[in-house]
PDB file of C-alpha atoms in Angstrom:
ATOM      1  CA  MET G  29     110.989  83.142 126.262  1.00  0.00           C
ATOM      2  CA  ASP G  30     107.487  82.848 127.177  1.00  0.00           C
ATOM      3  CA  TYR G  31     108.269  84.347 130.959  1.00  0.00           C
ATOM      4  CA  GLN G  32     109.589  87.365 129.489  1.00  0.00           C
ATOM      5  CA  ILE G  33     105.654  87.631 127.826  1.00  0.00           C
ATOM      6  CA  ASP G  34     104.560  86.935 131.159  1.00  0.00           C
ATOM      7  CA  TYR G  35     105.816  89.961 132.735  1.00  0.00           C
ATOM      8  CA  MET G  36     104.622  92.664 129.842  1.00  0.00           C
ATOM      9  CA  LYS G  37     100.711  90.920 130.473  1.00  0.00           C
ATOM     10  CA  LEU G  38     101.325  92.087 133.936  1.00  0.00           C
ATOM     11  CA  ALA G  39     102.648  95.202 133.123  1.00  0.00           C
ATOM     12  CA  ILE G  40      99.474  95.231 131.061  1.00  0.00           C
ATOM     13  CA  ASN G  41      97.075  94.290 133.434  1.00  0.00           C
ATOM     14  CA  GLU G  42      98.190  97.612 135.515  1.00  0.00           C
ATOM     15  CA  ALA G  43      98.212  99.659 132.743  1.00  0.00           C
ATOM     16  CA  ILE G  44      93.809  98.492 132.641  1.00  0.00           C
ATOM     17  CA  LYS G  45      93.948  99.966 135.956  1.00  0.00           C
ATOM     18  CA  ALA G  46      95.422 103.342 134.803  1.00  0.00           C
ATOM     19  CA  ARG G  47      92.336 103.429 132.535  1.00  0.00           C
ATOM     20  CA  LYS G  48      90.114 102.294 135.102  1.00  0.00           C
ATOM     21  CA  LYS G  49      90.903 105.731 136.822  1.00  0.00           C
ATOM     22  CA  GLN G  50      91.118 107.674 134.017  1.00  0.00           C
ATOM     23  CA  GLU G  51      94.443 107.643 133.631  1.00  0.00           C
ATOM     24  CA  ILE G  52      97.010 107.169 130.573  1.00  0.00           C
ATOM     25  CA  PRO G  53      97.375 103.954 130.407  1.00  0.00           C
ATOM     26  CA  VAL G  54     100.644 102.960 131.450  1.00  0.00           C
ATOM     27  CA  GLY G  55     101.518  99.849 133.162  1.00  0.00           C
ATOM     28  CA  ALA G  56     104.994  98.490 134.833  1.00  0.00           C
ATOM     29  CA  VAL G  57     106.769  95.617 136.452  1.00  0.00           C
ATOM     30  CA  ILE G  58     109.709  95.521 137.950  1.00  0.00           C
ATOM     31  CA  VAL G  59     111.531  91.712 138.299  1.00  0.00           C
ATOM     32  CA  ASP G  60     114.252  90.594 140.039  1.00  0.00           C
ATOM     33  CA  LYS G  61     117.231  88.255 138.177  1.00  0.00           C
ATOM     34  CA  LYS G  62     115.660  84.877 139.271  1.00  0.00           C
ATOM     35  CA  GLY G  63     112.176  86.119 137.992  1.00  0.00           C
ATOM     36  CA  ASN G  64     110.066  87.092 140.700  1.00  0.00           C
ATOM     37  CA  VAL G  65     107.683  90.082 140.129  1.00  0.00           C
ATOM     38  CA  ILE G  66     109.139  92.879 143.100  1.00  0.00           C
ATOM     39  CA  ALA G  67     106.726  95.822 142.099  1.00  0.00           C
ATOM     40  CA  LYS G  68     103.688  96.678 139.995  1.00  0.00           C
ATOM     41  CA  ALA G  69     102.641 100.140 139.316  1.00  0.00           C
ATOM     42  CA  HIS G  70     100.704 102.292 136.824  1.00  0.00           C
ATOM     43  CA  ASN G  71      99.957 105.843 136.343  1.00  0.00           C
ATOM     44  CA  LEU G  72      98.667 108.185 138.569  1.00  0.00           C
ATOM     45  CA  VAL G  73      99.160 111.396 137.378  1.00  0.00           C
ATOM     46  CA  GLU G  74      95.367 112.440 137.619  1.00  0.00           C
ATOM     47  CA  THR G  75      95.134 110.844 140.720  1.00  0.00           C
ATOM     48  CA  ARG G  76      97.805 112.331 142.521  1.00  0.00           C
ATOM     49  CA  ASN G  77      97.613 115.732 140.558  1.00  0.00           C
ATOM     50  CA  ASP G  78     101.657 115.219 140.288  1.00  0.00           C
ATOM     51  CA  PRO G  79     103.090 115.048 136.522  1.00  0.00           C
ATOM     52  CA  THR G  80     105.732 112.856 137.577  1.00  0.00           C
ATOM     53  CA  SER G  81     103.588 109.697 138.883  1.00  0.00           C
ATOM     54  CA  HIS G  82     104.582 108.141 135.241  1.00  0.00           C
ATOM     55  CA  ALA G  83     104.458 104.219 135.979  1.00  0.00           C
ATOM     56  CA  GLU G  84     108.145 103.765 135.893  1.00  0.00           C
ATOM     57  CA  LYS G  85     108.507 106.265 138.234  1.00  0.00           C
ATOM     58  CA  LEU G  86     105.936 104.570 140.351  1.00  0.00           C
ATOM     59  CA  VAL G  87     107.289 101.468 140.324  1.00  0.00           C
ATOM     60  CA  ILE G  88     110.981 102.314 140.482  1.00  0.00           C
ATOM     61  CA  GLU G  89     110.146 104.211 143.492  1.00  0.00           C
ATOM     62  CA  LYS G  90     108.622 100.684 145.186  1.00  0.00           C
ATOM     63  CA  ALA G  91     111.604  98.558 144.288  1.00  0.00           C
ATOM     64  CA  LEU G  92     113.604 100.895 145.730  1.00  0.00           C
ATOM     65  CA  LYS G  93     111.986 100.759 149.207  1.00  0.00           C
ATOM     66  CA  ILE G  94     111.439  97.153 148.985  1.00  0.00           C
ATOM     67  CA  THR G  95     115.247  96.148 147.876  1.00  0.00           C
ATOM     68  CA  GLY G  96     116.357  98.804 150.462  1.00  0.00           C
ATOM     69  CA  THR G  97     119.287  99.787 148.001  1.00  0.00           C
ATOM     70  CA  ARG G  98     120.051 102.891 145.567  1.00  0.00           C
ATOM     71  CA  TYR G  99     120.198 100.579 142.402  1.00  0.00           C
ATOM     72  CA  LEU G 100     118.382  98.084 141.146  1.00  0.00           C
ATOM     73  CA  ASN G 101     121.643  96.697 138.918  1.00  0.00           C
ATOM     74  CA  ASN G 102     120.157  92.984 138.977  1.00  0.00           C
ATOM     75  CA  TYR G 103     116.519  94.011 138.419  1.00  0.00           C
ATOM     76  CA  ASP G 104     114.548  94.167 134.889  1.00  0.00           C
ATOM     77  CA  ILE G 105     111.389  96.804 134.194  1.00  0.00           C
ATOM     78  CA  TRP G 106     108.863  96.187 131.964  1.00  0.00           C
ATOM     79  CA  VAL G 107     106.503  98.608 130.469  1.00  0.00           C
ATOM     80  CA  THR G 108     103.928  99.050 128.558  1.00  0.00           C
ATOM     81  CA  LEU G 109     104.903 102.684 126.824  1.00  0.00           C
ATOM     82  CA  GLU G 110     108.522 103.618 125.551  1.00  0.00           C
ATOM     83  CA  PRO G 111     109.392 106.252 128.697  1.00  0.00           C
ATOM     84  CA  CYS G 112     109.558 109.516 128.564  1.00  0.00           C
ATOM     85  CA  ILE G 113     112.851 111.540 129.364  1.00  0.00           C
ATOM     86  CA  MET G 114     111.944 111.610 132.869  1.00  0.00           C
ATOM     87  CA  CYS G 115     111.640 107.970 132.977  1.00  0.00           C
ATOM     88  CA  ALA G 116     114.872 107.137 130.927  1.00  0.00           C
ATOM     89  CA  SER G 117     116.713 109.439 133.198  1.00  0.00           C
ATOM     90  CA  ILE G 118     115.519 107.649 136.585  1.00  0.00           C
ATOM     91  CA  ILE G 119     115.775 103.990 134.791  1.00  0.00           C
ATOM     92  CA  LYS G 120     119.533 104.828 134.172  1.00  0.00           C
ATOM     93  CA  GLN G 121     119.930 106.422 137.451  1.00  0.00           C
ATOM     94  CA  THR G 122     118.850 103.737 139.165  1.00  0.00           C
ATOM     95  CA  ARG G 123     120.981 101.000 136.689  1.00  0.00           C
ATOM     96  CA  ILE G 124     118.287  99.160 136.084  1.00  0.00           C
ATOM     97  CA  ARG G 125     119.739  96.058 134.038  1.00  0.00           C
ATOM     98  CA  ARG G 126     117.190  95.513 131.096  1.00  0.00           C
ATOM     99  CA  LEU G 127     113.737  97.551 130.089  1.00  0.00           C
ATOM    100  CA  TYR G 128     111.366  95.776 128.101  1.00  0.00           C
ATOM    101  CA  TYR G 129     109.463  97.924 126.296  1.00  0.00           C
ATOM    102  CA  GLY G 130     105.352  97.392 124.802  1.00  0.00           C
ATOM    103  CA  SER G 131     104.717  99.907 122.453  1.00  0.00           C
ATOM    104  CA  GLU G 132     107.065 103.213 120.177  1.00  0.00           C
ATOM    105  CA  ASP G 133     106.238 106.227 121.432  1.00  0.00           C
ATOM    106  CA  LYS G 134     107.413 108.332 118.884  1.00  0.00           C
ATOM    107  CA  LYS G 135     106.218 112.327 120.130  1.00  0.00           C
ATOM    108  CA  GLY G 136     107.051 111.695 124.293  1.00  0.00           C
ATOM    109  CA  GLY G 137     109.702 108.400 123.924  1.00  0.00           C
ATOM    110  CA  ALA G 138     113.554 108.950 124.901  1.00  0.00           C
ATOM    111  CA  ILE G 139     114.669 105.267 123.949  1.00  0.00           C
ATOM    112  CA  ASP G 140     114.680 104.609 120.584  1.00  0.00           C
ATOM    113  CA  ASN G 141     112.771 108.208 119.251  1.00  0.00           C
ATOM    114  CA  GLY G 142     113.297 111.331 120.901  1.00  0.00           C
ATOM    115  CA  VAL G 143     116.967 112.577 122.575  1.00  0.00           C
ATOM    116  CA  ARG G 144     117.524 108.403 122.420  1.00  0.00           C
ATOM    117  CA  LEU G 145     119.171 108.349 125.841  1.00  0.00           C
ATOM    118  CA  PHE G 146     120.794 105.078 125.397  1.00  0.00           C
ATOM    119  CA  SER G 147     122.287 105.728 122.299  1.00  0.00           C
ATOM    120  CA  VAL G 148     125.538 104.374 121.105  1.00  0.00           C
ATOM    121  CA  ASN G 149     127.851 106.704 122.711  1.00  0.00           C
ATOM    122  CA  SER G 150     125.676 106.509 126.241  1.00  0.00           C
ATOM    123  CA  LYS G 151     128.197 104.673 128.853  1.00  0.00           C
ATOM    124  CA  SER G 152     125.217 102.862 130.113  1.00  0.00           C
ATOM    125  CA  LYS G 153     125.098  99.187 129.872  1.00  0.00           C
ATOM    126  CA  LEU G 154     121.288  98.863 130.224  1.00  0.00           C
ATOM    127  CA  GLU G 155     119.911  96.150 127.850  1.00  0.00           C
ATOM    128  CA  ILE G 156     116.723  97.423 125.497  1.00  0.00           C
ATOM    129  CA  TYR G 157     114.155  95.402 124.003  1.00  0.00           C
ATOM    130  CA  SER G 158     110.819  96.428 122.436  1.00  0.00           C
ATOM    131  CA  GLY G 159     108.012  95.360 120.988  1.00  0.00           C
ATOM    132  CA  PHE G 160     106.336  93.041 123.384  1.00  0.00           C
ATOM    133  CA  TYR G 161     102.438  93.053 123.059  1.00  0.00           C
ATOM    134  CA  ALA G 162     103.168  96.214 121.429  1.00  0.00           C
ATOM    135  CA  THR G 163      99.365  96.230 119.465  1.00  0.00           C
ATOM    136  CA  LYS G 164      97.771  95.272 122.870  1.00  0.00           C
ATOM    137  CA  SER G 165      99.652  98.736 124.235  1.00  0.00           C
ATOM    138  CA  GLN G 166      98.343 100.600 121.228  1.00  0.00           C
ATOM    139  CA  GLU G 167      95.468 100.196 121.290  1.00  0.00           C
ATOM    140  CA  LEU G 168      94.984 100.864 124.943  1.00  0.00           C
ATOM    141  CA  LEU G 169      96.038 104.034 124.326  1.00  0.00           C
ATOM    142  CA  LYS G 170      94.128 105.024 121.143  1.00  0.00           C
ATOM    143  CA  GLU G 171      90.980 103.559 122.973  1.00  0.00           C
ATOM    144  CA  PHE G 172      91.414 106.053 125.848  1.00  0.00           C
ATOM    145  CA  PHE G 173      92.081 109.109 123.625  1.00  0.00           C
ATOM    146  CA  LYS G 174      89.254 108.396 121.901  1.00  0.00           C
ATOM    147  CA  GLU G 175      87.093 108.538 124.949  1.00  0.00           C
ATOM    148  CA  ILE G 176      88.403 111.788 125.793  1.00  0.00           C
ATOM    149  CA  ARG G 177      88.321 113.176 122.768  1.00  0.00           C
ATOM    150  CA  GLU G 178      84.603 112.517 122.341  1.00  0.00           C
ATOM    151  CA  TYR G 179      83.811 114.800 125.735  1.00  0.00           C
TER     152      TYR G 179
END
């Protein structure tokens, strides 16, 4: 499914935008069931001085505004890093159809790590796919944190 790779490339481009703004490089994209990109976003925590301004939350807010709906059950989200508990909860509440993510987050992730919000016991119908451009996503994060530690 080559088209899926292109969506993750868009999310990585968003992560690069975040990094240029001295933000943790995480990007996200929302796609409708026809394959149209509905919204793109990247982390803006530092820019907005708001710890909730994660890429996933921002892209979901944009998509909800654009679609005028409360739920995104016909939409997929592509994100460069495994979502945290806050973002995973937002994904669950908006009933997104599929989650595709790049790199695992062993410390802060809530999908395949941590609380595993969508585990077998969950009633959620979310389909989860991981590992898309994981190496590139990890490289962006490692470079970012290496630069921060050097200061």
